[in-house]
Amino acid sequence: MAKLIVTSRGLEAAPQTLRVIKDAFPDAEVGRTGFRGVITMDAEGDALKLAEHVYQECFVDIGRAVAIFSEVESTREEVEEAAVRIGEENIERGESFCFRLYKRGSHQFEKDTPELEEKIGGAIWEVLEEKRGEEPEVDLETPSVTIDAEVLGSKTAVGVLRREWEVDVA
């Protein structure tokens, strides 16, 4: 079973995003998270392919579609462990990456988001450097791969977003 977190482009667009996802994927289980503009989606198949398909079908109405590979407690240690493992498995040699953290609700993160992103992203960087014997490329603007942590109160969903999924609307 594939799991995604889909966000709307803005809070005012949340009802439209939910409707569009339900219409485009009638066989998927689509639900609310309790946080406005953040939707869960469960469907048969591969999470990466499903997220890419969501971008292709619904790019006008979504902010992000993240293929989720782990759900952990909302602590720095657990999120970092999941992010490092997911990064190691999903960032290929020659691909740039970044780590992003989106905090919502009550959680146990005491540090500011930029500091946490730097520390957890640094841990991913170290594992990739050790594994490959070369410095991985970090790109904070347009990375090939984003390791994404969606904090939803006491639980955090950690997954992958790939730049190649994004639809060019120009």
PDB file of C-alpha atoms in Angstrom:
ATOM      1  CA  MET A   1       0.000   0.000   0.000  1.00  0.00           C
ATOM      2  CA  ALA A   2       1.363   3.422  -0.992  1.00  0.00           C
ATOM      3  CA  LYS A   3       0.925   6.390   1.325  1.00  0.00           C
ATOM      4  CA  LEU A   4       1.181  10.063   0.394  1.00  0.00           C
ATOM      5  CA  ILE A   5       0.851  13.385   2.145  1.00  0.00           C
ATOM      6  CA  VAL A   6      -0.619  15.972  -0.239  1.00  0.00           C
ATOM      7  CA  THR A   7      -0.731  19.659   0.644  1.00  0.00           C
ATOM      8  CA  SER A   8      -2.824  22.379  -0.925  1.00  0.00           C
ATOM      9  CA  ARG A   9      -1.299  25.515  -2.436  1.00  0.00           C
ATOM     10  CA  GLY A  10      -2.746  27.543   0.432  1.00  0.00           C
ATOM     11  CA  LEU A  11      -5.239  27.238   3.258  1.00  0.00           C
ATOM     12  CA  GLU A  12      -8.011  28.802   1.192  1.00  0.00           C
ATOM     13  CA  ALA A  13      -7.494  26.130  -1.491  1.00  0.00           C
ATOM     14  CA  ALA A  14      -7.753  23.174   0.926  1.00  0.00           C
ATOM     15  CA  PRO A  15     -11.364  22.151   0.066  1.00  0.00           C
ATOM     16  CA  GLN A  16     -10.613  22.312  -3.672  1.00  0.00           C
ATOM     17  CA  THR A  17      -7.454  20.200  -3.262  1.00  0.00           C
ATOM     18  CA  LEU A  18      -9.350  17.523  -1.339  1.00  0.00           C
ATOM     19  CA  ARG A  19     -12.116  17.445  -3.978  1.00  0.00           C
ATOM     20  CA  VAL A  20      -9.653  17.261  -6.896  1.00  0.00           C
ATOM     21  CA  ILE A  21      -7.660  14.414  -5.321  1.00  0.00           C
ATOM     22  CA  LYS A  22     -10.825  12.427  -4.574  1.00  0.00           C
ATOM     23  CA  ASP A  23     -12.126  12.946  -8.129  1.00  0.00           C
ATOM     24  CA  ALA A  24      -8.807  12.100  -9.813  1.00  0.00           C
ATOM     25  CA  PHE A  25      -8.173   8.998  -7.677  1.00  0.00           C
ATOM     26  CA  PRO A  26     -11.567   7.449  -6.859  1.00  0.00           C
ATOM     27  CA  ASP A  27     -10.015   4.130  -5.758  1.00  0.00           C
ATOM     28  CA  ALA A  28      -7.697   5.793  -3.246  1.00  0.00           C
ATOM     29  CA  GLU A  29      -8.503   6.311   0.390  1.00  0.00           C
ATOM     30  CA  VAL A  30      -8.271  10.090   0.814  1.00  0.00           C
ATOM     31  CA  GLY A  31      -8.688  11.753   4.170  1.00  0.00           C
ATOM     32  CA  ARG A  32      -8.048  14.751   6.334  1.00  0.00           C
ATOM     33  CA  THR A  33      -5.201  14.907   8.835  1.00  0.00           C
ATOM     34  CA  GLY A  34      -6.782  17.388  11.206  1.00  0.00           C
ATOM     35  CA  PHE A  35      -4.529  20.104   9.765  1.00  0.00           C
ATOM     36  CA  ARG A  36      -6.074  22.349   7.142  1.00  0.00           C
ATOM     37  CA  GLY A  37      -4.538  21.903   3.702  1.00  0.00           C
ATOM     38  CA  VAL A  38      -2.848  18.582   4.568  1.00  0.00           C
ATOM     39  CA  ILE A  39      -4.383  15.417   3.130  1.00  0.00           C
ATOM     40  CA  THR A  40      -3.469  11.745   3.417  1.00  0.00           C
ATOM     41  CA  MET A  41      -3.804   9.434   0.477  1.00  0.00           C
ATOM     42  CA  ASP A  42      -3.528   5.638   0.529  1.00  0.00           C
ATOM     43  CA  ALA A  43      -3.684   3.568  -2.639  1.00  0.00           C
ATOM     44  CA  GLU A  44      -2.417   0.361  -4.151  1.00  0.00           C
ATOM     45  CA  GLY A  45       0.989   0.470  -5.802  1.00  0.00           C
ATOM     46  CA  ASP A  46       4.350   2.167  -5.472  1.00  0.00           C
ATOM     47  CA  ALA A  47       4.458   5.403  -3.440  1.00  0.00           C
ATOM     48  CA  LEU A  48       6.955   7.121  -5.753  1.00  0.00           C
ATOM     49  CA  LYS A  49       4.916   6.346  -8.864  1.00  0.00           C
ATOM     50  CA  LEU A  50       1.704   7.408  -7.149  1.00  0.00           C
ATOM     51  CA  ALA A  51       3.198  10.754  -6.104  1.00  0.00           C
ATOM     52  CA  GLU A  52       4.411  11.359  -9.652  1.00  0.00           C
ATOM     53  CA  HIS A  53       0.920  10.522 -10.947  1.00  0.00           C
ATOM     54  CA  VAL A  54      -0.657  12.988  -8.484  1.00  0.00           C
ATOM     55  CA  TYR A  55       1.616  15.734  -9.839  1.00  0.00           C
ATOM     56  CA  GLN A  56       0.688  14.864 -13.427  1.00  0.00           C
ATOM     57  CA  GLU A  57      -3.047  14.824 -12.748  1.00  0.00           C
ATOM     58  CA  CYS A  58      -3.448  17.550 -10.116  1.00  0.00           C
ATOM     59  CA  PHE A  59      -0.481  19.941 -10.409  1.00  0.00           C
ATOM     60  CA  VAL A  60      -2.692  23.048 -10.531  1.00  0.00           C
ATOM     61  CA  ASP A  61      -4.410  22.224  -7.229  1.00  0.00           C
ATOM     62  CA  ILE A  62      -1.604  20.915  -5.007  1.00  0.00           C
ATOM     63  CA  GLY A  63       1.392  22.302  -3.219  1.00  0.00           C
ATOM     64  CA  ARG A  64       3.338  19.081  -2.595  1.00  0.00           C
ATOM     65  CA  ALA A  65       2.760  15.347  -2.960  1.00  0.00           C
ATOM     66  CA  VAL A  66       5.199  13.420  -0.796  1.00  0.00           C
ATOM     67  CA  ALA A  67       5.737   9.660  -1.088  1.00  0.00           C
ATOM     68  CA  ILE A  68       5.784   8.543   2.570  1.00  0.00           C
ATOM     69  CA  PHE A  69       8.177   5.790   3.645  1.00  0.00           C
ATOM     70  CA  SER A  70       8.110   6.118   7.427  1.00  0.00           C
ATOM     71  CA  GLU A  71       5.900   7.401  10.219  1.00  0.00           C
ATOM     72  CA  VAL A  72       7.699   8.128  13.475  1.00  0.00           C
ATOM     73  CA  GLU A  73       7.286   9.970  16.758  1.00  0.00           C
ATOM     74  CA  SER A  74       7.820  13.709  16.403  1.00  0.00           C
ATOM     75  CA  THR A  75      11.273  13.844  17.975  1.00  0.00           C
ATOM     76  CA  ARG A  76      14.495  15.027  16.353  1.00  0.00           C
ATOM     77  CA  GLU A  77      16.172  11.652  16.899  1.00  0.00           C
ATOM     78  CA  GLU A  78      13.409   9.586  15.296  1.00  0.00           C
ATOM     79  CA  VAL A  79      12.908  11.976  12.365  1.00  0.00           C
ATOM     80  CA  GLU A  80      16.666  12.131  11.764  1.00  0.00           C
ATOM     81  CA  GLU A  81      17.006   8.342  11.814  1.00  0.00           C
ATOM     82  CA  ALA A  82      14.146   7.942   9.312  1.00  0.00           C
ATOM     83  CA  ALA A  83      15.377  10.807   7.098  1.00  0.00           C
ATOM     84  CA  VAL A  84      18.916   9.413   6.938  1.00  0.00           C
ATOM     85  CA  ARG A  85      17.674   5.926   6.008  1.00  0.00           C
ATOM     86  CA  ILE A  86      15.240   7.276   3.400  1.00  0.00           C
ATOM     87  CA  GLY A  87      17.864   9.627   1.975  1.00  0.00           C
ATOM     88  CA  GLU A  88      20.407   6.837   1.695  1.00  0.00           C
ATOM     89  CA  GLU A  89      17.872   4.680  -0.174  1.00  0.00           C
ATOM     90  CA  ASN A  90      16.500   7.397  -2.493  1.00  0.00           C
ATOM     91  CA  ILE A  91      19.279   9.858  -3.355  1.00  0.00           C
ATOM     92  CA  GLU A  92      21.362   8.529  -6.218  1.00  0.00           C
ATOM     93  CA  ARG A  93      24.944   9.482  -7.047  1.00  0.00           C
ATOM     94  CA  GLY A  94      24.883  12.739  -9.014  1.00  0.00           C
ATOM     95  CA  GLU A  95      21.545  13.906  -7.617  1.00  0.00           C
ATOM     96  CA  SER A  96      21.327  17.018  -5.469  1.00  0.00           C
ATOM     97  CA  PHE A  97      19.233  16.973  -2.322  1.00  0.00           C
ATOM     98  CA  CYS A  98      17.851  18.957   0.589  1.00  0.00           C
ATOM     99  CA  PHE A  99      15.922  18.176   3.751  1.00  0.00           C
ATOM    100  CA  ARG A 100      12.731  20.073   4.606  1.00  0.00           C
ATOM    101  CA  LEU A 101      10.707  20.028   7.820  1.00  0.00           C
ATOM    102  CA  TYR A 102       7.121  21.296   8.068  1.00  0.00           C
ATOM    103  CA  LYS A 103       5.924  21.516  11.692  1.00  0.00           C
ATOM    104  CA  ARG A 104       2.244  21.573  12.691  1.00  0.00           C
ATOM    105  CA  GLY A 105       0.487  21.009  15.989  1.00  0.00           C
ATOM    106  CA  SER A 106       1.986  20.001  19.348  1.00  0.00           C
ATOM    107  CA  HIS A 107       5.294  18.198  18.997  1.00  0.00           C
ATOM    108  CA  GLN A 108       8.564  17.721  20.856  1.00  0.00           C
ATOM    109  CA  PHE A 109      10.805  19.844  18.608  1.00  0.00           C
ATOM    110  CA  GLU A 110      12.416  22.542  20.723  1.00  0.00           C
ATOM    111  CA  LYS A 111      14.712  24.004  18.050  1.00  0.00           C
ATOM    112  CA  ASP A 112      13.731  26.312  15.194  1.00  0.00           C
ATOM    113  CA  THR A 113      12.991  24.713  11.830  1.00  0.00           C
ATOM    114  CA  PRO A 114      16.085  26.070   9.978  1.00  0.00           C
ATOM    115  CA  GLU A 115      18.408  24.694  12.673  1.00  0.00           C
ATOM    116  CA  LEU A 116      16.700  21.282  12.574  1.00  0.00           C
ATOM    117  CA  GLU A 117      16.819  21.218   8.763  1.00  0.00           C
ATOM    118  CA  GLU A 118      20.539  21.970   8.846  1.00  0.00           C
ATOM    119  CA  LYS A 119      21.313  19.293  11.471  1.00  0.00           C
ATOM    120  CA  ILE A 120      19.188  16.555   9.909  1.00  0.00           C
ATOM    121  CA  GLY A 121      20.257  17.466   6.367  1.00  0.00           C
ATOM    122  CA  GLY A 122      23.860  17.359   7.598  1.00  0.00           C
ATOM    123  CA  ALA A 123      23.334  13.852   8.958  1.00  0.00           C
ATOM    124  CA  ILE A 124      22.024  12.732   5.546  1.00  0.00           C
ATOM    125  CA  TRP A 125      25.038  14.403   3.880  1.00  0.00           C
ATOM    126  CA  GLU A 126      27.482  12.579   6.189  1.00  0.00           C
ATOM    127  CA  VAL A 127      25.961   9.156   5.490  1.00  0.00           C
ATOM    128  CA  LEU A 128      25.996   9.751   1.730  1.00  0.00           C
ATOM    129  CA  GLU A 129      29.603  10.994   1.828  1.00  0.00           C
ATOM    130  CA  GLU A 130      30.727   7.972   3.834  1.00  0.00           C
ATOM    131  CA  LYS A 131      28.852   5.532   1.575  1.00  0.00           C
ATOM    132  CA  ARG A 132      30.103   7.048  -1.706  1.00  0.00           C
ATOM    133  CA  GLY A 133      33.481   8.457  -0.767  1.00  0.00           C
ATOM    134  CA  GLU A 134      32.592  11.836  -2.285  1.00  0.00           C
ATOM    135  CA  GLU A 135      30.768  14.947  -1.167  1.00  0.00           C
ATOM    136  CA  PRO A 136      27.055  14.901  -2.018  1.00  0.00           C
ATOM    137  CA  GLU A 137      25.536  17.984  -3.614  1.00  0.00           C
ATOM    138  CA  VAL A 138      23.155  20.067  -1.524  1.00  0.00           C
ATOM    139  CA  ASP A 139      20.752  22.338  -3.395  1.00  0.00           C
ATOM    140  CA  LEU A 140      18.328  24.296  -1.252  1.00  0.00           C
ATOM    141  CA  GLU A 141      16.468  25.901  -4.190  1.00  0.00           C
ATOM    142  CA  THR A 142      15.854  23.209  -6.826  1.00  0.00           C
ATOM    143  CA  PRO A 143      17.140  19.869  -5.522  1.00  0.00           C
ATOM    144  CA  SER A 144      16.730  16.665  -7.501  1.00  0.00           C
ATOM    145  CA  VAL A 145      15.404  15.005  -4.338  1.00  0.00           C
ATOM    146  CA  THR A 146      13.828  16.514  -1.248  1.00  0.00           C
ATOM    147  CA  ILE A 147      13.667  14.413   1.887  1.00  0.00           C
ATOM    148  CA  ASP A 148      10.501  15.790   3.452  1.00  0.00           C
ATOM    149  CA  ALA A 149       9.280  15.507   7.055  1.00  0.00           C
ATOM    150  CA  GLU A 150       5.629  16.425   7.635  1.00  0.00           C
ATOM    151  CA  VAL A 151       5.114  16.928  11.377  1.00  0.00           C
ATOM    152  CA  LEU A 152       1.473  16.329  12.233  1.00  0.00           C
ATOM    153  CA  GLY A 153       1.437  16.775  15.982  1.00  0.00           C
ATOM    154  CA  SER A 154       2.916  13.793  17.815  1.00  0.00           C
ATOM    155  CA  LYS A 155       3.599  11.844  14.586  1.00  0.00           C
ATOM    156  CA  THR A 156       5.812  12.749  11.636  1.00  0.00           C
ATOM    157  CA  ALA A 157       5.556  11.320   8.130  1.00  0.00           C
ATOM    158  CA  VAL A 158       8.932  11.199   6.357  1.00  0.00           C
ATOM    159  CA  GLY A 159       9.217  10.735   2.625  1.00  0.00           C
ATOM    160  CA  VAL A 160      10.482  11.820  -0.758  1.00  0.00           C
ATOM    161  CA  LEU A 161       9.622  14.475  -3.293  1.00  0.00           C
ATOM    162  CA  ARG A 162      11.417  14.453  -6.662  1.00  0.00           C
ATOM    163  CA  ARG A 163      11.892  17.548  -8.826  1.00  0.00           C
ATOM    164  CA  GLU A 164      11.282  15.504 -11.996  1.00  0.00           C
ATOM    165  CA  TRP A 165       7.638  15.090 -10.934  1.00  0.00           C
ATOM    166  CA  GLU A 166       6.913  18.799 -11.091  1.00  0.00           C
ATOM    167  CA  VAL A 167       4.944  19.896 -14.131  1.00  0.00           C
ATOM    168  CA  ASP A 168       6.247  22.939 -16.004  1.00  0.00           C
ATOM    169  CA  VAL A 169       3.258  25.232 -16.464  1.00  0.00           C
ATOM    170  CA  ALA A 170       5.148  27.920 -18.433  1.00  0.00           C
TER     171      ALA A 170
END
